[in-house]
XYZ file of C-alpha atoms in Angstrom:
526
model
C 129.704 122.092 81.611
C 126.392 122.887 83.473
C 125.622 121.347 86.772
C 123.165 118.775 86.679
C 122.312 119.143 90.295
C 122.803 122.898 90.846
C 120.075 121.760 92.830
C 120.162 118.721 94.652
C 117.638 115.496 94.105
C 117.560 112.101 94.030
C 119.559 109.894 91.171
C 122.531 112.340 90.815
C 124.686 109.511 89.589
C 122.206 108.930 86.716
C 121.595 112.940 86.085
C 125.515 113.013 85.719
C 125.599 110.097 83.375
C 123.269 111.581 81.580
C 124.642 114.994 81.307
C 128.173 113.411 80.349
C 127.093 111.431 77.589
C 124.998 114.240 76.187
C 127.966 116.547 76.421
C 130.576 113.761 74.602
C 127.786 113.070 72.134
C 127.016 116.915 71.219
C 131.038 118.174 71.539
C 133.319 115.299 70.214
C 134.714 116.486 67.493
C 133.969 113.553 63.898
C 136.106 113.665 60.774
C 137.137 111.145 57.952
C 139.288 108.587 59.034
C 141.451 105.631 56.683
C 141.255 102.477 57.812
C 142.647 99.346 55.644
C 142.659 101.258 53.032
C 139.168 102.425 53.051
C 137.712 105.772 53.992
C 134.804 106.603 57.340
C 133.482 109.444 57.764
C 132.061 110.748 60.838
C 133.730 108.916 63.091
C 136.926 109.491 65.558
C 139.907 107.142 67.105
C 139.925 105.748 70.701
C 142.704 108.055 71.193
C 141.246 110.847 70.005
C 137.976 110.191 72.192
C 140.391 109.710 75.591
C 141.661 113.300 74.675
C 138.202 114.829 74.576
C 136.551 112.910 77.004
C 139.315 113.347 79.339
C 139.686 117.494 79.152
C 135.603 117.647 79.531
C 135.699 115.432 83.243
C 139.012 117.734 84.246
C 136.775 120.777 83.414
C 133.669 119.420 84.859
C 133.121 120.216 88.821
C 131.496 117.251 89.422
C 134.922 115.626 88.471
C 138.017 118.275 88.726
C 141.412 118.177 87.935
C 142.283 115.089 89.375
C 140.376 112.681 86.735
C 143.586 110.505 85.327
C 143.918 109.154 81.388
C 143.254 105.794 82.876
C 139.980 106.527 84.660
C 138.578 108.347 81.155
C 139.610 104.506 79.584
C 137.316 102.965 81.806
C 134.632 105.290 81.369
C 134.494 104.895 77.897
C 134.782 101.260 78.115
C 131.650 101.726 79.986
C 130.123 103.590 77.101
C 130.997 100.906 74.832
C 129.269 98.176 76.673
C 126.423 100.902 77.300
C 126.133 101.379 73.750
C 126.904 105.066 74.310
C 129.698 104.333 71.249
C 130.049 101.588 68.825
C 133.150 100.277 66.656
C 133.662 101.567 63.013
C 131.465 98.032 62.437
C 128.646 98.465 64.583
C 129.757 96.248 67.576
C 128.929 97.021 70.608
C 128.840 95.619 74.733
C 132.356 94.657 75.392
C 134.569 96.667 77.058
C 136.922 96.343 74.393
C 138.749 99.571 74.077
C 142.061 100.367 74.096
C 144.123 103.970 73.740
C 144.955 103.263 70.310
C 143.500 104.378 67.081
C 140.634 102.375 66.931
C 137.618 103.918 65.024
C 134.345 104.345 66.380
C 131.261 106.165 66.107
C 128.099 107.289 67.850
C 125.034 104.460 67.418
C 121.591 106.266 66.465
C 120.036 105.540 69.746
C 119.952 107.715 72.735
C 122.354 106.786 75.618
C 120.777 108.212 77.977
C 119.186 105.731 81.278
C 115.833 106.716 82.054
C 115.458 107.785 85.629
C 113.522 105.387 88.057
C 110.055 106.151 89.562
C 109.319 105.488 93.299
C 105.964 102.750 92.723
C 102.799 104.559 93.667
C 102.753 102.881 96.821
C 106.099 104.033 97.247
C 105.315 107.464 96.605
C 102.228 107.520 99.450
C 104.670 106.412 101.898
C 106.817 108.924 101.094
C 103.554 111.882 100.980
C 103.202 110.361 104.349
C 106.470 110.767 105.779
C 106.891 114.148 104.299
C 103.230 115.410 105.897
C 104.542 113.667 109.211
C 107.749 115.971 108.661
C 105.712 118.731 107.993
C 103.670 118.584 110.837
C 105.906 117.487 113.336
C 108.275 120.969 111.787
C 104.987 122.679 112.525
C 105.058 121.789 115.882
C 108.712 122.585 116.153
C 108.929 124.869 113.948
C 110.962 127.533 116.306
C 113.141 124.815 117.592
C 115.531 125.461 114.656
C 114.859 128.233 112.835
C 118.361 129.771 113.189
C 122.181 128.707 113.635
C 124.015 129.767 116.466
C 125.022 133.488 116.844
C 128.510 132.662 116.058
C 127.535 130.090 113.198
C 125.485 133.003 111.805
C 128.416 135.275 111.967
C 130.731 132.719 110.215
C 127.594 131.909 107.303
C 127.643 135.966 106.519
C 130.999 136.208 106.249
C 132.786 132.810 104.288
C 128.690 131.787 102.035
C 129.191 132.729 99.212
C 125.468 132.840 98.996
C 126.125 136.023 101.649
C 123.435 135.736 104.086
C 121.774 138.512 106.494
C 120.324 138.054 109.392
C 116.308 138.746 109.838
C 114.499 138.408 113.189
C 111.541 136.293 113.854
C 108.744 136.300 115.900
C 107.554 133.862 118.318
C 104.645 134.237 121.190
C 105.786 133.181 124.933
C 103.550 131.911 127.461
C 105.084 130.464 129.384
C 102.944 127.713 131.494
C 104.319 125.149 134.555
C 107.299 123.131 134.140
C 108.226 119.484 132.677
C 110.137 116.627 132.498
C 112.555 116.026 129.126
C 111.798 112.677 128.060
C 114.856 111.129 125.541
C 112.274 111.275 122.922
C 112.355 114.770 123.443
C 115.847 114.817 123.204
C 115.786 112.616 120.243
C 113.376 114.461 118.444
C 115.068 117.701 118.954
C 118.702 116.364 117.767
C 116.402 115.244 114.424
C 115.222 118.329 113.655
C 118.637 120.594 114.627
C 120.127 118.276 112.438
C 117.861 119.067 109.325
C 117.354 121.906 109.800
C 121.127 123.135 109.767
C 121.535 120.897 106.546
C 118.974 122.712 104.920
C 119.897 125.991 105.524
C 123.544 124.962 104.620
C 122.610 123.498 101.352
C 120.581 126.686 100.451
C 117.378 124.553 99.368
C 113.551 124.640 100.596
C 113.369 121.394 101.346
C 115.637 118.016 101.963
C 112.645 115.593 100.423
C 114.675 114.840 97.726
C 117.978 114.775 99.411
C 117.338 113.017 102.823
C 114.269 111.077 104.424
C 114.155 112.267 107.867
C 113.669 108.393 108.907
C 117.892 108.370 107.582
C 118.308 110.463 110.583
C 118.794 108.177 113.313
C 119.134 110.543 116.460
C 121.205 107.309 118.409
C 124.088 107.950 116.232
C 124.433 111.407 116.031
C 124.501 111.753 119.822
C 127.083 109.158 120.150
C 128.965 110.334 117.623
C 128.859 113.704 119.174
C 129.752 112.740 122.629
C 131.727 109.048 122.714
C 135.164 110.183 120.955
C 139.014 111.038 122.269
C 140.708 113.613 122.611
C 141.596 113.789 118.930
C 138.125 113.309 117.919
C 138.327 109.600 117.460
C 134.714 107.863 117.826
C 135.314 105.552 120.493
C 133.122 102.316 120.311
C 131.778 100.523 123.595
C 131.637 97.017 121.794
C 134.969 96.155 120.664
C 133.403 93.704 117.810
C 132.165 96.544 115.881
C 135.949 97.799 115.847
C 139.033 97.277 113.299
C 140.860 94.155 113.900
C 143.417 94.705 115.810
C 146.446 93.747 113.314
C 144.585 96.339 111.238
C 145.151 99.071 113.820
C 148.906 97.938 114.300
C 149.653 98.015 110.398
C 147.793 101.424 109.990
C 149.681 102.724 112.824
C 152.759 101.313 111.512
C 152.301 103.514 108.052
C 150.356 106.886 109.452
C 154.191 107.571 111.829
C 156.144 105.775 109.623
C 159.169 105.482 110.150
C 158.645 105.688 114.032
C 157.025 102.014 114.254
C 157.394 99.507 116.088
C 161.256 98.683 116.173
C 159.776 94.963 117.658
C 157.802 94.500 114.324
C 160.141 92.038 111.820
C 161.395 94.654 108.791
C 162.241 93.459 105.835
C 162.723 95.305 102.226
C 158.768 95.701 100.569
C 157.848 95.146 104.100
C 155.786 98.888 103.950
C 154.105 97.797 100.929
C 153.335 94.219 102.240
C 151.639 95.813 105.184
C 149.619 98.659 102.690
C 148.389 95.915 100.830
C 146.887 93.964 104.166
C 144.948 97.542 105.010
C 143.948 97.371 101.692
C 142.451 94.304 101.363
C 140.570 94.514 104.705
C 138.701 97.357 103.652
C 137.927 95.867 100.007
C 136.623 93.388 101.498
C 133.905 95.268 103.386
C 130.071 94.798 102.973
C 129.395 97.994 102.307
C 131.777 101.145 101.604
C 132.498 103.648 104.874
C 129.422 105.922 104.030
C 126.975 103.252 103.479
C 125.053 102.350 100.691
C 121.949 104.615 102.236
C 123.687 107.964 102.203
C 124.887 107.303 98.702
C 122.668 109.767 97.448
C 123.266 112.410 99.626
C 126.617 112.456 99.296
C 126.672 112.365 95.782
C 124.492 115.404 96.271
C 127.307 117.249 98.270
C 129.868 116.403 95.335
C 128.063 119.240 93.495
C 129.461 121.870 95.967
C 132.937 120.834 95.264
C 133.866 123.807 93.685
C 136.731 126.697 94.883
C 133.988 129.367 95.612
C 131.463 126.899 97.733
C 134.486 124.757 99.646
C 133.018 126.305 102.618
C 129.676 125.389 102.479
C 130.839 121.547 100.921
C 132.988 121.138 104.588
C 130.098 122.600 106.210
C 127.308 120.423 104.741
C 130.220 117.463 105.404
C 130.705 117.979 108.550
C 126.806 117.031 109.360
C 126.420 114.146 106.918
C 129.047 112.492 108.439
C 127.346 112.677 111.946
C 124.502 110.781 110.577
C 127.151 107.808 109.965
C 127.218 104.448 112.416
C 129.554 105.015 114.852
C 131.577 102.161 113.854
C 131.692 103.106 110.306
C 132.741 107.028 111.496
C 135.813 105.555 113.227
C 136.781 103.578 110.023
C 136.354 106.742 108.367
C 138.420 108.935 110.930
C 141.714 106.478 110.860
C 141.319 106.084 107.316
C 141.948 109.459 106.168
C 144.067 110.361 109.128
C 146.404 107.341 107.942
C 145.815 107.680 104.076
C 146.338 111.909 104.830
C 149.786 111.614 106.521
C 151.022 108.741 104.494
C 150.703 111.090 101.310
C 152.493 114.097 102.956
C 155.391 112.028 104.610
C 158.255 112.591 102.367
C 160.188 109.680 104.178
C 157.717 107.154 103.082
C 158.945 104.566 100.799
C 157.515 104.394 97.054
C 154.796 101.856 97.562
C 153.951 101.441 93.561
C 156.263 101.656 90.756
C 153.983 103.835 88.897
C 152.038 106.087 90.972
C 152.635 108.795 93.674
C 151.611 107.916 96.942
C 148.753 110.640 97.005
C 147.287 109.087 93.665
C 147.955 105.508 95.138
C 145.814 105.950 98.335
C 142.698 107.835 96.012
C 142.424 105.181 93.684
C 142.915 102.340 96.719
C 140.691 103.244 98.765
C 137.867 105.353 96.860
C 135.595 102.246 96.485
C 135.569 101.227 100.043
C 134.263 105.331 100.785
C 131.858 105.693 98.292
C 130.383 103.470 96.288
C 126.688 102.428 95.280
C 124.817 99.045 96.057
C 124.238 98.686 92.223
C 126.734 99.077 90.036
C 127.025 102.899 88.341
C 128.986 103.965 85.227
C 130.274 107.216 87.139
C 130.984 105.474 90.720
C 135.014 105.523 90.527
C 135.218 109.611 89.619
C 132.971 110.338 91.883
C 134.298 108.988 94.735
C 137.947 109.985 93.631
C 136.888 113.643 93.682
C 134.880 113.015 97.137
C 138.400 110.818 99.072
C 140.137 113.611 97.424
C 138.371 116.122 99.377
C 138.956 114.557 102.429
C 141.625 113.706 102.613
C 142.618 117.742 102.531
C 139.955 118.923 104.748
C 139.452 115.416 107.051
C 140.403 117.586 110.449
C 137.364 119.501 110.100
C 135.072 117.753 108.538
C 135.328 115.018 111.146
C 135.616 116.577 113.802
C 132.549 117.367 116.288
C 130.611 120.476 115.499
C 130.138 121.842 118.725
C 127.725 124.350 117.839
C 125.113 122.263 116.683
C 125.244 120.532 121.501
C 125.115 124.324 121.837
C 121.733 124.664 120.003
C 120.275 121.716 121.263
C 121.036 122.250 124.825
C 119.891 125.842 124.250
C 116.388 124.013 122.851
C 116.136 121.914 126.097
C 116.558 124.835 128.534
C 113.841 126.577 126.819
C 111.654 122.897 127.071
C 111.880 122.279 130.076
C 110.793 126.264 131.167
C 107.702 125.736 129.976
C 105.113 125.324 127.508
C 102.582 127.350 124.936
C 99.615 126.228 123.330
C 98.699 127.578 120.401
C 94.528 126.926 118.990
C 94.277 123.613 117.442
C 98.023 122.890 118.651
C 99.192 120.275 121.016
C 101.339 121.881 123.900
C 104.993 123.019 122.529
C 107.723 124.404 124.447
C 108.088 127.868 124.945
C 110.943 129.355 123.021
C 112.711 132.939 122.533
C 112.403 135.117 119.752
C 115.047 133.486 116.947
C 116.915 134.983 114.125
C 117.677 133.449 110.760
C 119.770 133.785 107.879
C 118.504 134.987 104.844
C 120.342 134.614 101.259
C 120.746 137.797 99.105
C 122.587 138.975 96.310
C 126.336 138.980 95.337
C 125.395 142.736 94.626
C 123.315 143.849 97.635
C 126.115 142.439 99.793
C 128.800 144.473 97.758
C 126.397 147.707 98.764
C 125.931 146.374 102.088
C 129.864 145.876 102.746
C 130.645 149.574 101.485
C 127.731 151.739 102.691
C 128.548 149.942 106.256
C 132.456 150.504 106.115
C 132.280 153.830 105.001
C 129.711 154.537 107.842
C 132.429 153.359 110.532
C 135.109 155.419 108.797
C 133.071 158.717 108.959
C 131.807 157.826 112.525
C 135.439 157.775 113.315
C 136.036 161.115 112.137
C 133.660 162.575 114.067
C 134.841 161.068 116.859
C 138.218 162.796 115.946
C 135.937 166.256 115.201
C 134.169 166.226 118.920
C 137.315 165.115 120.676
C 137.362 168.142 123.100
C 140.705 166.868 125.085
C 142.615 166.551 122.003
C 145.177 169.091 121.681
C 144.401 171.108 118.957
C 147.771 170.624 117.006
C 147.126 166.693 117.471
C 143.241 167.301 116.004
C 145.124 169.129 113.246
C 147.454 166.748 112.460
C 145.083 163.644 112.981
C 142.649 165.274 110.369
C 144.938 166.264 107.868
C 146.151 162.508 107.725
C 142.485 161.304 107.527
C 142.055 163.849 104.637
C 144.989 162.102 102.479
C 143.389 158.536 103.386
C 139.906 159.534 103.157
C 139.455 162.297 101.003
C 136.146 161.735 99.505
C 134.796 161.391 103.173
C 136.577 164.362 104.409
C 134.901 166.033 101.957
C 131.476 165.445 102.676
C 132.245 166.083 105.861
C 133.481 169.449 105.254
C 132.064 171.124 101.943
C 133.620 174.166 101.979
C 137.167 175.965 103.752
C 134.764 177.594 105.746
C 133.572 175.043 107.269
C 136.476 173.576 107.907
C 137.630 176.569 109.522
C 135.098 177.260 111.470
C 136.361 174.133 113.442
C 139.124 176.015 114.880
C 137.252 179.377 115.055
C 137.154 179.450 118.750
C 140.895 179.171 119.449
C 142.427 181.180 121.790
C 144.052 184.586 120.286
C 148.161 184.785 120.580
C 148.910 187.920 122.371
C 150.857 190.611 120.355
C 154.498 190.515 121.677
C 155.178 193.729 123.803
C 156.669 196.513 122.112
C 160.121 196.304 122.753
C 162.231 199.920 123.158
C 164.947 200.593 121.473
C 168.194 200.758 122.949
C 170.080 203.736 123.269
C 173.967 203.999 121.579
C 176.431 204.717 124.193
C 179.575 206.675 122.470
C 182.622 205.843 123.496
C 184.515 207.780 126.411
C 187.600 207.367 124.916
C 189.251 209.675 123.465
């Protein structure tokens, strides 16, 4: 199934409802069914349609593997009620559907949910913001042109976009010294931080993935440097924490069974005390990653795929920094609880029908991810996005240090000086910056080879102008390079000749002295 968002934008959920519906309308499989001893055609069974529906989520990336029966019940449920479907008798907007073999059949009318339009005064605050981000880039614009050297390093070599590195060019001036204001400090964190995200997601611009007024710099800087040493966020105003019974009961399950021996045990006790965490965060106003960043992490979801799980941890790894701090923490002893609880073989069965792994995805997905008004897709989505956290939680949440190393870097070069360019306010003066560029799949093959086969046949003539390596060694050292290499060797030396005339200056072996022959001595002896 295609990727609605290959590129990311604004109303994924509804560009993925869209493009499901589409697909179930344009693949399921109608026939001629009996029912009550009368004869439909084009129509197909509720069973038949969980089948379908249910191999097309597993297959789509948006979804994965992990989409259950039950989940692709509800879905079409939804349909039903959408009037997506419709019975064998034309009823429609109930959820009443059942995996049974129930006929139904596909209505005339399109599904498909028209996607909303900002209001025109709407859309000139939003021209306004983005000229405002545009401008204020401008001014910026070689604060963040680059990742960190090492960052750079890591994008070449795990992107699968492959990236190479290009320098740029910046003019220096520099002029007398000045004080860092935190608005300075602020603004610079801003921009680092959208700047990175861009060049993670691979796109030209974030205006229809983040407003830079989501980025609120106050949050990312405590989020950066107010944590444990595990990571943790730590919060200054205990209100905005967990409860503490909540922290007891999840610490009770994430080292179970190492709790507290004080703590009254009885049997169903672990799943009495599961089912308190659960209902606390149920009962939240809004899910972990906030009804404002729904969007943009539904946009993310669309990287969840084997060959770009680096750049989806990546890309997570930032979004997440742009959370409230208290809402990070949640996040952090979540997963850490919800993460060792599902790889602890010692813990108790805490549903008679479900593994533990499945148990804490379908728990807990709503109180991640979830939208302010109600979407069809909401549940798979944020099973596939718990599901990826849970695996990769240690890194995504944990703090990025590269992105303090470029801001830091940012502020040394601010507070050396300043340039002005014509018609420019006063900037700071920054060095010359390198950035990553995206090419090919095939010019990075070319690049891989031509540079790996340049090292190899450096290396031999290394071996060639070795002048204190015994010349039996050389010998032997180039023979085995020959047998590894031999397409190498071979450009290296065309012909025997030239391959002799390496050891042409040798020293000669002196002929052996003639050696006279002995004379016979006959016997005396008579």
């Amino acid at each position: 199934m295609a990727n609605p968002g290959g590129a990311p934008g604004p109303y994924r959920a509804t560009k993925l409802w869209n493009e499901v519906t589409t697909h179930f309308r344009a693949g399921m499989p109608l026939r001629k069914h009996r029912q009550h001893f009368k004869r439909h055609g084009n129509c197909f069974t509720a069973c038949e349609a969980v089948d379908w529906l249910c191999e097309l989520l597993r297959n789509n990336s948006n979804f994965g593997p992990e989409v259950t029966r039950q989940q692709t019940i509800q879905l079409l449920r939804k349909f039903l009620k959408n009037h997506v479907i419709e019975d064998i008798k034309g009823r429609w907007g109930s959820e009443n559907l059942e995996d049974n073999g129930q006929l139904f059949r596909f209505p005339t009318t399109s599904p498909l949910k028209t996607i909303p339009r900002h209001p025109p005064e709407l859309r000139k605050n939003s021209a306004e913001s983005t000229g405002k981000e545009k401008e204020s880039l401008f001014k910026l614009r070689n604060l963040s042109r680059r990742t960190p050297r090492k960052q750079e390093l890591r994008a070449s070599q795990e992107y699968p976009e492959n990236m190479k590195c290009e320098a740029g060019e910046n003019k220096e001036n520099p002029v007398d010294r000045r004080e860092i204001s935190q608005a300075d400090v602020e603004e610079i964190w801003r921009h680092i931080i959208l700047i990175h995200l861009q060049t993670i997601l691979g796109i030209s611009s974030l205006e229809e993935v983040l407003d830079p007024s989501q980025v609120i710099p106050q949050h990312i800087m405590y989020n950066m440097s107010s944590t444990s040493k595990h990571g943790v966020v730590v919060l200054q105003n205990r209100s905005d924490d967990l409860p503490h019974w909540v922290l007891s009961a999840m610490k009770c399950l994430a080292n179970w069974p190492k709790h507290d021996m004080s703590q009254p045990t009885y049997v169903g006790f672990e799943r009495d005390v599961f089912r308190t965490i659960a209902d606390y965060f149920s009962d939240l106003p809004e899910p972990l990653l906030t009804f404002e960043y729904y969007e943009l992490f539904v946009n993310i979801l669309g990287l969840l795929r084997p060959h770009l799980e680096r750049v989806a941890i990546d890309a997570l790894q930032i979004c997440c920094l742009l959370l409230p701090p208290p809402n990070r923490r949640k996040l952090q002893l979540l997963m850490r609880m919800i993460s060792r609880m599902s790889q602890n073989v010692d813990m108790p069965r805490l549903h008679d029908a479900m593994g533990t792994r499945s148990l804490m995805i379908q728990t807990f997905s709503r109180c991640v991810l979830c939208c302010a008004e109600e979407v069809d897709l909401d549940e798979l989505l944020a099973t596939r996005l718990v599901s990826f956290l849970m695996d990769h939680h240690e890194e995504i949440l944990k703090v990025p240090s590269y992105l303090q190393a470029a801001v830091e870097t940012h502020l040394d070069y601010l507070k050396k000086g300043q340039i002005q360019y014509p018609g420019e306010e006063l900037i700071a003066a920054l060095p010359t910056y390198s950035y990553c560029k995206q090419i090919s799949a095939r010019e990075f093959d070319e690049q891989k080879i031509s540079t790996s086969q340049a090292a190899i046949a450096e290396l031999l003539e290394n071996i060639v102008k070795d002048k204190s390596l015994p010349l039996k060694d050389k010998r032997k050292r180039l023979k085995q390079f020959q047998k590894e290499y031999p397409l190498i060797y071979q450009n290296r030396f065309p012909t025997t000749e030239s391959e002799a005339a390496l050891f042409a200056d040798k020293p000669t072996i002196k002929q052996p002295m003639l050696i006279l022959k002995k004379p016979k001595f006959r016997s005396l002896r008579y």
